[in-house]
Coordinates of N, CA, C and O in Angstrom, one line a residue:
M13 N 22.9 -36.0 -13.3 CA 23.4 -35.9 -14.7 C 24.8 -35.6 -14.8 O 25.6 -36.0 -15.6
G14 N 25.3 -34.7 -13.9 CA 26.7 -34.2 -13.9 C 26.9 -33.1 -14.8 O 26.0 -32.7 -15.6
A15 N 28.1 -32.5 -14.8 CA 28.3 -31.3 -15.6 C 28.6 -31.7 -17.1 O 29.0 -32.8 -17.4
S16 N 28.3 -30.8 -18.0 CA 28.5 -31.0 -19.4 C 29.4 -29.9 -19.9 O 29.2 -28.7 -19.5
G17 N 30.3 -30.2 -20.9 CA 31.1 -29.2 -21.5 C 30.3 -28.6 -22.7 O 29.5 -29.3 -23.3
W18 N 30.6 -27.4 -23.0 CA 30.0 -26.7 -24.1 C 31.0 -25.7 -24.7 O 31.9 -25.3 -24.1
H19 N 30.8 -25.5 -26.0 CA 31.7 -24.5 -26.7 C 31.0 -23.9 -27.9 O 30.2 -24.6 -28.5
Y20 N 31.4 -22.7 -28.2 CA 30.7 -22.0 -29.3 C 31.8 -21.1 -30.0 O 32.6 -20.4 -29.3
Y21 N 31.7 -21.0 -31.3 CA 32.5 -20.0 -32.0 C 31.5 -19.0 -32.6 O 30.5 -19.4 -33.2
V22 N 31.8 -17.7 -32.5 CA 31.0 -16.7 -33.0 C 31.9 -15.7 -33.7 O 33.1 -15.5 -33.4
P23 N 31.4 -14.9 -34.7 CA 32.2 -13.9 -35.4 C 32.7 -12.9 -34.4 O 32.0 -12.6 -33.4
Y24 N 33.9 -12.4 -34.6 CA 34.5 -11.5 -33.7 C 33.7 -10.1 -33.7 O 33.3 -9.7 -34.7
Q25 N 33.6 -9.6 -32.5 CA 33.1 -8.2 -32.3 C 33.8 -7.7 -31.0 O 34.0 -8.5 -30.1
P26 N 34.2 -6.4 -31.0 CA 34.9 -5.9 -29.9 C 34.1 -5.8 -28.6 O 34.6 -5.9 -27.5
D27 N 32.7 -5.7 -28.7 CA 31.9 -5.6 -27.5 C 31.6 -7.0 -27.0 O 30.6 -7.7 -27.5
L28 N 32.3 -7.5 -26.0 CA 32.2 -8.9 -25.5 C 30.8 -9.1 -24.9 O 30.3 -10.2 -25.0
D29 N 30.3 -8.1 -24.2 CA 29.0 -8.2 -23.6 C 27.9 -8.5 -24.6 O 27.0 -9.3 -24.4
E30 N 28.0 -7.7 -25.7 CA 27.0 -7.9 -26.8 C 27.2 -9.2 -27.4 O 26.2 -9.9 -27.8
A31 N 28.4 -9.7 -27.6 CA 28.7 -11.0 -28.2 C 28.0 -12.1 -27.3 O 27.4 -13.0 -27.9
L32 N 28.2 -12.0 -26.0 CA 27.6 -13.0 -25.1 C 26.1 -12.9 -25.2 O 25.4 -14.0 -25.3
A33 N 25.5 -11.7 -25.1 CA 24.1 -11.6 -25.2 C 23.5 -12.2 -26.5 O 22.5 -12.9 -26.5
S34 N 24.1 -11.9 -27.6 CA 23.7 -12.4 -28.9 C 23.8 -13.9 -29.0 O 22.8 -14.6 -29.4
L35 N 24.8 -14.5 -28.5 CA 25.0 -15.9 -28.5 C 23.9 -16.6 -27.6 O 23.3 -17.5 -28.0
R36 N 23.7 -16.0 -26.4 CA 22.7 -16.5 -25.5 C 21.3 -16.5 -26.2 O 20.6 -17.5 -26.1
D37 N 21.0 -15.4 -26.9 CA 19.7 -15.3 -27.6 C 19.6 -16.3 -28.6 O 18.5 -16.9 -28.8
T38 N 20.6 -16.6 -29.4 CA 20.6 -17.5 -30.5 C 20.4 -18.9 -29.9 O 19.6 -19.7 -30.4
V39 N 21.1 -19.3 -28.8 CA 21.0 -20.6 -28.3 C 19.6 -20.8 -27.7 O 19.0 -21.9 -27.9
F40 N 19.1 -19.8 -27.0 CA 17.8 -20.0 -26.4 C 16.7 -20.1 -27.5 O 15.9 -21.0 -27.4
A41 N 16.8 -19.3 -28.5 CA 15.8 -19.3 -29.6 C 15.8 -20.7 -30.3 O 14.8 -21.2 -30.7
S42 N 17.0 -21.2 -30.5 CA 17.1 -22.5 -31.2 C 16.7 -23.7 -30.4 O 16.5 -24.8 -30.9
G43 N 16.7 -23.5 -29.1 CA 16.4 -24.7 -28.2 C 17.6 -25.6 -28.0 O 17.4 -26.7 -27.6
D44 N 18.8 -25.1 -28.3 CA 20.0 -25.9 -28.3 C 20.6 -25.9 -26.8 O 21.7 -25.5 -26.6
Y45 N 19.8 -26.4 -25.9 CA 20.2 -26.5 -24.5 C 19.3 -27.6 -23.9 O 18.3 -28.1 -24.4
W46 N 19.8 -28.1 -22.7 CA 19.1 -29.2 -22.0 C 18.0 -28.5 -21.1 O 18.3 -27.6 -20.4
W47 N 16.8 -29.0 -21.2 CA 15.7 -28.5 -20.4 C 15.4 -29.5 -19.3 O 15.0 -30.6 -19.6
A48 N 15.6 -29.1 -18.1 CA 15.5 -30.0 -16.9 C 14.0 -30.5 -16.7 O 13.8 -31.5 -16.0
V49 N 13.0 -29.8 -17.1 CA 11.7 -30.1 -16.7 C 11.2 -31.5 -17.3 O 10.8 -32.3 -16.5
P50 N 11.4 -31.8 -18.5 CA 11.0 -33.1 -19.0 C 12.0 -34.2 -18.5 O 11.8 -35.4 -18.5
Y51 N 13.2 -33.7 -18.1 CA 14.3 -34.6 -17.6 C 14.6 -35.8 -18.5 O 14.7 -36.9 -18.0
E52 N 14.7 -35.5 -19.8 CA 15.0 -36.6 -20.7 C 16.4 -36.4 -21.3 O 16.7 -35.4 -22.0
F53 N 17.3 -37.3 -20.9 CA 18.7 -37.2 -21.3 C 18.8 -37.4 -22.8 O 18.0 -38.2 -23.4
G54 N 19.8 -36.8 -23.4 CA 20.0 -37.0 -24.9 C 19.0 -36.2 -25.8 O 19.1 -36.3 -27.0
K55 N 18.2 -35.4 -25.1 CA 17.3 -34.5 -25.9 C 17.6 -33.0 -25.6 O 18.0 -32.7 -24.5
S56 N 17.3 -32.2 -26.5 CA 17.5 -30.8 -26.3 C 16.1 -30.1 -26.1 O 15.1 -30.8 -26.5
A57 N 16.1 -28.9 -25.6 CA 14.8 -28.2 -25.5 C 14.1 -28.1 -26.8 O 12.8 -28.1 -26.8
A58 N 14.8 -28.1 -27.9 CA 14.2 -28.0 -29.2 C 13.2 -29.2 -29.5 O 12.3 -29.1 -30.4
D59 N 13.4 -30.3 -28.8 CA 12.6 -31.5 -29.0 C 11.2 -31.3 -28.4 O 10.4 -32.2 -28.5
F60 N 11.0 -30.2 -27.7 CA 9.8 -30.1 -26.9 C 9.1 -28.8 -27.3 O 9.5 -27.7 -27.0
P61 N 7.9 -28.9 -28.0 CA 7.2 -27.7 -28.5 C 6.7 -26.8 -27.3 O 6.5 -25.6 -27.5
N62 N 6.6 -27.4 -26.2 CA 6.1 -26.7 -25.0 C 7.2 -26.0 -24.2 O 6.9 -25.6 -23.0
R63 N 8.4 -26.0 -24.7 CA 9.5 -25.4 -23.9 C 9.2 -23.9 -23.6 O 8.4 -23.3 -24.3
P64 N 9.9 -23.4 -22.6 CA 9.6 -22.0 -22.3 C 9.9 -21.0 -23.4 O 10.7 -21.2 -24.3
K65 N 9.0 -20.0 -23.5 CA 9.1 -19.0 -24.6 C 10.0 -17.8 -24.2 O 10.4 -17.1 -25.1
T66 N 10.4 -17.7 -22.9 CA 11.3 -16.6 -22.5 C 12.3 -17.2 -21.5 O 12.0 -18.3 -20.9
E67 N 13.4 -16.6 -21.4 CA 14.4 -17.0 -20.4 C 13.9 -16.9 -19.0 O 14.2 -17.7 -18.1
E68 N 13.1 -15.9 -18.8 CA 12.4 -15.7 -17.5 C 11.6 -16.9 -17.1 O 11.7 -17.4 -16.0
Q69 N 10.8 -17.4 -18.1 CA 10.0 -18.6 -17.8 C 11.0 -19.8 -17.6 O 10.7 -20.6 -16.7
L70 N 12.0 -19.9 -18.4 CA 13.0 -21.0 -18.2 C 13.5 -21.1 -16.8 O 13.5 -22.1 -16.1
W71 N 14.1 -19.9 -16.4 CA 14.8 -19.9 -15.1 C 13.8 -19.8 -13.9 O 14.3 -19.9 -12.7
S72 N 12.5 -19.6 -14.1 CA 11.6 -19.6 -13.0 C 11.4 -21.0 -12.4 O 10.9 -21.1 -11.3
D73 N 11.8 -22.0 -13.1 CA 11.6 -23.4 -12.6 C 12.7 -23.8 -11.7 O 13.9 -23.7 -12.1
E74 N 12.4 -24.3 -10.6 CA 13.5 -24.8 -9.6 C 14.4 -25.8 -10.2 O 15.6 -25.9 -9.9
A75 N 13.8 -26.7 -11.0 CA 14.6 -27.8 -11.6 C 15.7 -27.2 -12.5 O 16.8 -27.7 -12.5
V76 N 15.4 -26.2 -13.2 CA 16.3 -25.6 -14.1 C 17.4 -24.8 -13.3 O 18.6 -24.9 -13.6
Q77 N 16.9 -24.1 -12.3 CA 17.9 -23.4 -11.4 C 18.9 -24.4 -10.8 O 20.1 -24.0 -10.7
E78 N 18.5 -25.5 -10.4 CA 19.4 -26.5 -9.8 C 20.2 -27.2 -10.8 O 21.4 -27.5 -10.5
S79 N 19.7 -27.6 -11.9 CA 20.4 -28.4 -12.9 C 21.1 -27.6 -14.0 O 22.0 -28.2 -14.7
G80 N 20.7 -26.4 -14.3 CA 21.2 -25.6 -15.3 C 20.7 -26.1 -16.7 O 19.9 -27.0 -16.8
T81 N 21.3 -25.6 -17.7 CA 20.9 -26.0 -19.1 C 22.1 -26.6 -19.9 O 21.9 -27.0 -21.0
H82 N 23.2 -26.8 -19.2 CA 24.4 -27.4 -19.9 C 24.7 -26.7 -21.2 O 25.0 -27.3 -22.2
S83 N 24.7 -25.3 -21.1 CA 24.9 -24.5 -22.3 C 25.4 -23.1 -21.9 O 25.5 -22.8 -20.7
I84 N 25.6 -22.3 -22.8 CA 26.0 -20.9 -22.6 C 25.0 -20.1 -21.8 O 25.3 -19.1 -21.1
L85 N 23.7 -20.6 -21.7 CA 22.7 -20.0 -20.9 C 23.0 -20.0 -19.5 O 22.4 -19.2 -18.7
D86 N 23.9 -20.9 -19.0 CA 24.3 -21.0 -17.6 C 25.2 -19.9 -17.2 O 25.6 -19.8 -16.0
V87 N 25.7 -19.1 -18.1 CA 26.6 -17.9 -17.7 C 25.9 -16.7 -18.3 O 25.3 -16.7 -19.4
H88 N 26.1 -15.6 -17.6 CA 25.3 -14.4 -18.0 C 26.1 -13.1 -18.1 O 25.5 -12.0 -18.4
E89 N 27.3 -13.1 -17.7 CA 28.1 -11.8 -17.7 C 29.5 -12.0 -18.0 O 30.1 -13.1 -17.7
I90 N 30.2 -11.0 -18.5 CA 31.6 -11.0 -18.7 C 32.2 -10.4 -17.4 O 31.8 -9.4 -16.9
S91 N 33.2 -11.1 -16.9 CA 33.9 -10.6 -15.7 C 35.4 -10.9 -15.8 O 35.8 -11.8 -16.5
R92 N 36.2 -10.0 -15.2 CA 37.6 -10.2 -15.1 C 38.1 -11.3 -14.1 O 39.2 -11.8 -14.1
A93 N 37.2 -11.6 -13.2 CA 37.5 -12.6 -12.1 C 36.5 -13.7 -12.2 O 35.3 -13.5 -12.4
P94 N 36.9 -14.9 -11.9 CA 36.0 -16.0 -11.9 C 34.9 -15.9 -10.8 O 35.2 -15.6 -9.7
S95 N 33.7 -16.1 -11.2 CA 32.6 -16.1 -10.3 C 31.4 -16.8 -10.9 O 31.3 -17.0 -12.2
F96 N 30.5 -17.4 -10.1 CA 29.4 -18.2 -10.6 C 28.7 -17.4 -11.7 O 28.3 -16.3 -11.5
G97 N 28.5 -18.0 -12.8 CA 27.7 -17.5 -13.9 C 28.4 -16.4 -14.7 O 27.8 -15.8 -15.5
A98 N 29.7 -16.3 -14.6 CA 30.5 -15.4 -15.3 C 31.3 -16.0 -16.4 O 31.6 -17.2 -16.4
V99 N 31.6 -15.2 -17.4 CA 32.6 -15.6 -18.5 C 33.8 -14.8 -18.3 O 33.7 -13.6 -18.3
V100 N 35.0 -15.4 -18.2 CA 36.2 -14.7 -18.0 C 37.1 -14.8 -19.3 O 37.4 -15.9 -19.7
P101 N 37.4 -13.6 -19.8 CA 38.3 -13.6 -21.0 C 39.7 -14.2 -20.6 O 40.2 -13.9 -19.5
V102 N 40.3 -14.8 -21.5 CA 41.7 -15.3 -21.4 C 42.6 -14.1 -21.3 O 42.5 -13.2 -22.2
T103 N 43.5 -14.1 -20.3 CA 44.4 -13.0 -20.2 C 45.6 -13.2 -21.1 O 45.9 -14.4 -21.5
D104 N 46.4 -12.2 -21.4 CA 47.6 -12.4 -22.1 C 48.6 -13.4 -21.4 O 49.2 -14.2 -22.1
E105 N 48.6 -13.3 -20.1 CA 49.5 -14.1 -19.3 C 49.1 -15.6 -19.5 O 49.9 -16.5 -19.6
E106 N 47.8 -15.8 -19.4 CA 47.3 -17.2 -19.6 C 47.6 -17.7 -21.0 O 47.9 -18.9 -21.2
A107 N 47.3 -16.9 -22.0 CA 47.6 -17.3 -23.4 C 49.0 -17.6 -23.6 O 49.3 -18.7 -24.2
L108 N 49.9 -16.8 -23.1 CA 51.4 -17.1 -23.2 C 51.8 -18.4 -22.5 O 52.5 -19.2 -23.0
A109 N 51.2 -18.6 -21.3 CA 51.6 -19.8 -20.5 C 51.0 -21.1 -21.1 O 51.6 -22.1 -21.1
T110 N 49.8 -20.9 -21.7 CA 49.1 -22.1 -22.2 C 49.4 -22.4 -23.7 O 49.7 -23.6 -24.0
A111 N 49.5 -21.4 -24.5 CA 49.6 -21.6 -25.9 C 50.9 -21.0 -26.5 O 51.2 -21.2 -27.7
G112 N 51.7 -20.3 -25.7 CA 52.9 -19.7 -26.1 C 52.8 -18.5 -27.0 O 53.8 -18.0 -27.6
T113 N 51.6 -17.9 -27.0 CA 51.4 -16.7 -27.8 C 50.2 -15.9 -27.3 O 49.3 -16.5 -26.7
V114 N 50.1 -14.6 -27.6 CA 48.9 -13.9 -27.3 C 48.0 -13.7 -28.5 O 46.9 -13.3 -28.4
T115 N 48.5 -14.1 -29.7 CA 47.7 -14.1 -30.9 C 47.2 -15.5 -31.1 O 47.7 -16.3 -31.9
L116 N 46.1 -15.8 -30.4 CA 45.5 -17.1 -30.5 C 44.7 -17.4 -31.8 O 44.1 -16.5 -32.3
T117 N 44.7 -18.6 -32.2 CA 44.0 -19.1 -33.4 C 43.2 -20.4 -33.0 O 43.4 -20.9 -31.9
R118 N 42.5 -20.9 -33.9 CA 41.8 -22.1 -33.7 C 42.8 -23.3 -33.4 O 42.4 -24.2 -32.7
E119 N 44.0 -23.2 -33.9 CA 45.0 -24.2 -33.6 C 45.3 -24.3 -32.1 O 45.9 -25.3 -31.6
H120 N 45.0 -23.2 -31.3 CA 45.4 -23.2 -29.9 C 44.2 -23.6 -29.0 O 44.4 -23.8 -27.8
V121 N 43.0 -23.9 -29.6 CA 41.9 -24.1 -28.8 C 42.0 -25.3 -27.9 O 41.7 -25.3 -26.7
E122 N 42.6 -26.4 -28.4 CA 42.8 -27.6 -27.5 C 43.6 -27.3 -26.3 O 43.3 -27.8 -25.2
K123 N 44.6 -26.5 -26.4 CA 45.5 -26.1 -25.3 C 44.7 -25.2 -24.3 O 44.9 -25.3 -23.1
L124 N 43.9 -24.4 -24.9 CA 43.1 -23.4 -24.0 C 42.0 -24.1 -23.2 O 41.7 -23.6 -22.1
E125 N 41.5 -25.2 -23.7 CA 40.4 -25.8 -23.0 C 40.6 -26.1 -21.5 O 39.7 -26.0 -20.7
E126 N 41.9 -26.3 -21.2 CA 42.2 -26.6 -19.7 C 41.9 -25.4 -18.8 O 41.8 -25.6 -17.6
L127 N 41.8 -24.2 -19.4 CA 41.6 -23.0 -18.6 C 40.2 -23.0 -18.0 O 39.9 -22.2 -17.1
A128 N 39.3 -23.8 -18.5 CA 37.9 -23.8 -18.0 C 37.9 -24.8 -16.9 O 37.5 -26.0 -17.0
A129 N 38.5 -24.5 -15.7 CA 38.6 -25.4 -14.6 C 37.5 -25.4 -13.6 O 37.4 -26.3 -12.8
E130 N 36.7 -24.3 -13.6 CA 35.6 -24.3 -12.6 C 34.3 -24.4 -13.3 O 34.0 -23.9 -14.3
R131 N 33.4 -25.2 -12.7 CA 32.1 -25.4 -13.1 C 31.3 -24.1 -13.0 O 31.5 -23.4 -12.0
W132 N 30.4 -23.8 -13.9 CA 29.6 -22.6 -13.9 C 30.3 -21.3 -14.2 O 29.8 -20.2 -13.9
V133 N 31.6 -21.4 -14.6 CA 32.4 -20.3 -15.0 C 32.9 -20.5 -16.4 O 33.6 -21.5 -16.7
G134 N 32.4 -19.7 -17.4 CA 32.8 -19.9 -18.8 C 34.1 -19.1 -19.0 O 34.6 -18.3 -18.3
R135 N 34.7 -19.4 -20.2 CA 35.9 -18.7 -20.6 C 35.7 -18.2 -22.0 O 34.8 -18.7 -22.7
L136 N 36.5 -17.3 -22.4 CA 36.4 -16.6 -23.7 C 37.7 -16.3 -24.2 O 38.6 -15.7 -23.5
A137 N 38.0 -16.6 -25.5 CA 39.2 -16.2 -26.2 C 39.0 -15.6 -27.5 O 38.0 -16.0 -28.2
V138 N 39.7 -14.6 -27.8 CA 39.7 -14.0 -29.1 C 40.6 -14.8 -30.0 O 41.8 -15.0 -29.7
L139 N 40.1 -15.3 -31.1 CA 40.9 -16.1 -32.1 C 41.1 -15.2 -33.3 O 40.3 -14.5 -33.8
H140 N 42.3 -15.4 -33.8 CA 42.8 -14.5 -34.9 C 42.9 -15.3 -36.2 O 43.1 -16.6 -36.2
D141 N 42.8 -14.6 -37.4 CA 43.0 -15.2 -38.7 C 44.5 -15.3 -39.0 O 45.4 -14.9 -38.2
A142 N 44.8 -15.9 -40.1 CA 46.2 -16.1 -40.5 C 47.0 -14.8 -40.6 O 48.2 -14.7 -40.4
G143 N 46.3 -13.6 -40.8 CA 47.0 -12.3 -40.8 C 47.1 -11.7 -39.5 O 47.6 -10.6 -39.4
G144 N 46.7 -12.4 -38.4 CA 46.8 -11.8 -37.1 C 45.6 -10.9 -36.7 O 45.7 -10.3 -35.6
K145 N 44.6 -10.8 -37.5 CA 43.4 -10.0 -37.1 C 42.4 -10.8 -36.4 O 42.2 -11.9 -36.7
P146 N 41.8 -10.2 -35.4 CA 40.7 -10.9 -34.7 C 39.6 -11.3 -35.6 O 39.1 -10.6 -36.5
A147 N 39.3 -12.6 -35.5 CA 38.3 -13.2 -36.5 C 37.1 -13.8 -35.8 O 36.0 -13.8 -36.3
E148 N 37.3 -14.4 -34.6 CA 36.3 -15.1 -33.9 C 36.4 -15.0 -32.4 O 37.5 -14.7 -31.9
L149 N 35.3 -15.2 -31.7 CA 35.3 -15.4 -30.3 C 35.0 -16.8 -30.0 O 34.0 -17.4 -30.6
F150 N 35.7 -17.4 -29.1 CA 35.5 -18.8 -28.7 C 35.1 -18.8 -27.2 O 35.8 -18.3 -26.4
F151 N 33.8 -19.2 -27.0 CA 33.3 -19.3 -25.6 C 33.3 -20.8 -25.3 O 32.9 -21.7 -26.1
W152 N 33.7 -21.2 -24.1 CA 33.6 -22.6 -23.6 C 33.6 -22.7 -22.1 O 33.9 -21.7 -21.4
G153 N 33.2 -23.8 -21.7 CA 33.1 -24.1 -20.2 C 32.4 -25.3 -20.0 O 32.1 -26.1 -20.9
F154 N 32.0 -25.5 -18.7 CA 31.1 -26.7 -18.4 C 30.3 -26.3 -17.2 O 30.7 -25.5 -16.3
S155 N 29.0 -26.8 -17.3 CA 28.1 -26.4 -16.3 C 27.0 -27.5 -16.2 O 27.0 -28.4 -17.0
G156 N 26.1 -27.3 -15.2 CA 25.0 -28.2 -15.0 C 25.4 -29.2 -13.8 O 26.5 -29.3 -13.5
D157 N 24.3 -29.7 -13.3 CA 24.5 -30.7 -12.2 C 23.7 -31.9 -12.5 O 22.8 -32.0 -13.2

């Protein structure tokens, strides 16, 4: 199947771990991920009433472990260094080099997307409103095989 890109906008909250956990819960509950077991391209897990009821059930299947879900479910922790299954927040240095500012907004997202260079490593940016206050968190990356 190859890797798939994914991205999500969620309301800002200072606890990045909680934001990631909440987003993962939402995506899992909605079935908005690819489920490797039926192996049907173009369909999401929501299309299958028999999809796993828990993430433990989902990840217990070897096909899912190998193929991933092509979603935020493929990353599980916030980390300052890139590693398999981690989400790495954009640093001030990266923001300046990529977007020319540390006060990122939705207008900078296209420039930021290149920072997700490694498969199975997500990125995270705090996006600000017109007044410069944190407004959203933008999660993005690509995963799956």
